[in-house]
Amino acid sequence: RLMQQQFQLPPVNIHLHKLIPFGAGLGGGSSDAAFMIQSLNALFELGLSSNTLHELAMQLGSDCPFFLHNQVVMASGRGELLTEVPEFSLKGFTILLITPPLSVSTAMAYAGIQAREPRTTLRERLAHPIENWKNMVVNQFEESVFVLLPELARFKQLLYESGAVYASMSGSGAALYGLYQTPPKAPEQVFEGCGIWMETCK
């Protein structure tokens, strides 16, 4: 509707086959919005610049512009200030993503956040070896969400017990992920009842 109002687009029949669960902290809705903007730009040959696509995405959500970039970027501000991070790589690591049968209200997660100034920037902490991230790269949402849903804290512990060198909740939850130097064996047994996705970075 945003694109239709600004560019007088005709009606479009859209079918969304949604595989990303709601309330998982994976940016499912925001990525849908970003890819729809890109798709309509291509479908109607609007020729919109990257800056224009960014401005449109911002009107739909602070994190929507992030999903216009299929690469690693550092987000700051409200999520709209994006900086490339060419030195960052997970090559050779296996990512295991689990989606427990739980959901977290984004409003609830944000209500529990107490903002504080970090001693070092996230970029500085990410420059350390991944094996050192455990006590350095922290998702602050975990502090309040784990109190409300202690099962998620247990799933994070299971990620470490299964061999992850780093584990964290994704965004405001409830999905969690682990980074492995060696792919974990039989994760479907360890994380029974959870959705599971696993891939080795190239």
C-alpha positions in Angstrom: 0.0 0.0 0.0 2.9 2.3 0.7 4.3 1.7 -2.8 0.9 1.9 -4.4 0.2 5.3 -2.9 3.5 6.8 -3.9 3.7 5.3 -7.4 0.1 4.7 -8.4 0.6 1.0 -8.8 -2.2 -1.2 -10.0 -3.6 -4.0 -7.8 -1.2 -6.9 -7.3 -2.1 -10.5 -6.2 0.4 -11.5 -3.6 0.9 -14.9 -1.9 3.2 -15.1 1.0 4.5 -18.5 1.9 5.7 -17.8 5.4 8.2 -20.1 7.0 9.7 -17.8 9.7 7.7 -18.2 12.9 6.1 -15.2 14.6 7.6 -14.0 17.9 11.0 -15.6 17.2 13.2 -12.4 16.9 14.2 -13.3 13.4 12.9 -10.2 11.7 10.3 -12.2 9.7 7.8 -9.4 9.2 10.5 -6.8 8.5 12.3 -8.9 5.9 8.9 -9.6 4.2 8.4 -5.8 4.0 11.9 -5.2 2.6 11.7 -7.9 0.0 8.2 -6.7 -1.1 9.6 -3.2 -1.7 12.4 -4.7 -3.8 10.0 -7.0 -5.7 7.6 -4.2 -6.6 10.5 -2.1 -7.7 11.6 -4.8 -10.0 8.1 -5.9 -11.1 7.0 -2.4 -12.2 10.5 -1.4 -13.3 10.5 1.7 -11.1 14.2 2.1 -11.1 14.4 3.3 -7.5 17.8 4.0 -6.1 19.2 2.3 -3.0 18.6 5.5 -1.0 14.9 5.7 -2.0 14.4 2.0 -1.2 16.0 2.7 2.2 13.7 5.7 2.9 10.6 3.6 2.0 11.7 0.7 4.2 12.2 3.1 7.1 8.6 4.1 6.9 7.6 0.5 7.6 10.0 -0.3 10.5 13.4 0.7 11.9 15.0 -2.6 11.1 13.4 -3.0 7.6 16.4 -1.3 5.8 18.7 -4.0 7.2 17.0 -6.6 5.1 17.6 -4.7 1.9 21.3 -5.7 2.2 22.2 -9.4 1.7 25.5 -9.0 3.5 26.9 -8.3 6.9 26.3 -4.8 8.1 26.4 -3.1 11.5 23.2 -1.3 12.5 23.1 1.7 14.8 20.8 4.6 15.6 17.3 3.1 15.6 18.5 0.4 13.2 18.5 2.6 10.2 22.2 3.6 10.1 24.0 0.7 8.4 27.8 0.2 8.0 29.5 -2.5 6.0 31.7 -4.9 8.0 34.0 -6.4 5.4 36.4 -7.9 7.9 33.7 -10.0 9.6 33.4 -13.6 8.5 31.9 -16.9 9.9 33.5 -19.0 7.2 33.9 -22.6 8.3 31.5 -22.2 11.3 28.3 -24.1 11.4 25.2 -22.2 12.5 22.5 -24.1 14.3 19.2 -22.1 14.7 16.5 -23.5 17.0 12.9 -22.1 17.3 11.4 -23.4 20.5 7.6 -23.8 20.7 7.4 -20.4 22.5 7.0 -16.8 21.4 8.1 -13.5 22.8 6.1 -10.3 22.6 8.4 -7.6 21.2 6.7 -5.0 23.4 7.3 -7.2 26.4 11.0 -7.7 25.6 11.6 -4.0 25.1 9.8 -3.1 28.3 12.4 -5.1 30.2 15.4 -3.3 28.7 17.4 -0.9 30.9 19.7 1.1 28.6 23.3 1.6 29.6 26.4 2.8 27.9 28.8 -0.1 27.0 32.5 0.2 27.8 33.5 -1.0 24.3 31.7 -0.9 21.0 30.1 -4.1 19.6 32.4 -3.8 16.6 35.4 -3.9 18.9 34.1 -7.0 20.7 33.3 -8.8 17.5 37.0 -8.3 16.4 38.0 -10.8 19.1 38.1 -14.6 18.2 34.6 -16.1 18.3 35.8 -18.5 21.1 36.0 -15.4 23.3 32.6 -14.0 22.6 30.7 -15.9 25.3 31.3 -13.2 28.0 31.8 -10.3 25.6 29.0 -10.3 23.0 25.8 -10.2 25.0 22.2 -9.9 23.9 20.7 -7.6 26.5 17.2 -8.9 25.9 18.2 -12.2 27.5 18.3 -10.5 31.0 14.6 -9.9 31.1 13.3 -12.5 28.7 15.1 -15.4 30.4 13.4 -14.4 33.7 10.0 -14.6 32.0 10.7 -17.7 30.0 13.4 -19.7 31.9 13.0 -22.5 29.3 15.0 -20.3 26.9 17.9 -20.0 29.2 17.9 -23.8 29.4 18.0 -24.1 25.6 20.9 -21.7 25.5 22.8 -23.9 27.9 22.0 -26.9 25.8 23.6 -25.2 22.8 26.8 -24.8 24.7 26.6 -28.4 26.1 26.2 -29.6 22.5 29.5 -28.0 21.5 28.7 -24.4 20.5 31.6 -22.0 21.0 29.1 -19.1 21.1 25.3 -19.1 21.7 22.7 -16.4 21.9 19.1 -15.5 21.7 18.2 -14.0 18.3 16.9 -10.4 18.6 14.1 -10.2 21.2 13.6 -14.0 21.1 12.4 -16.7 21.2 14.8 -18.2 18.6 18.3 -19.1 19.7 21.4 -20.0 17.7 24.8 -21.5 18.3 28.1 -21.3 16.3 30.0 -24.5 16.0 33.5 -25.4 14.8 32.3 -28.9 14.2 28.6 -29.6 13.3 26.6 -30.9 16.2 25.4 -34.5 16.0 21.7 -35.3 16.1 20.4 -31.8 17.1 16.9 -33.0 16.6 17.2 -35.3 19.6 18.8 -32.7 21.8 16.3 -30.0 20.9 13.2 -32.2 20.6 10.1 -30.2 19.8 12.0 -27.2 18.3 12.2 -26.1 14.8 15.8 -26.7 13.6 17.9 -25.1 10.8 21.6 -25.8 10.3 24.1 -24.6 7.7 27.9 -24.3 7.4 29.1 -20.9 6.3 31.2 -20.7 3.1 
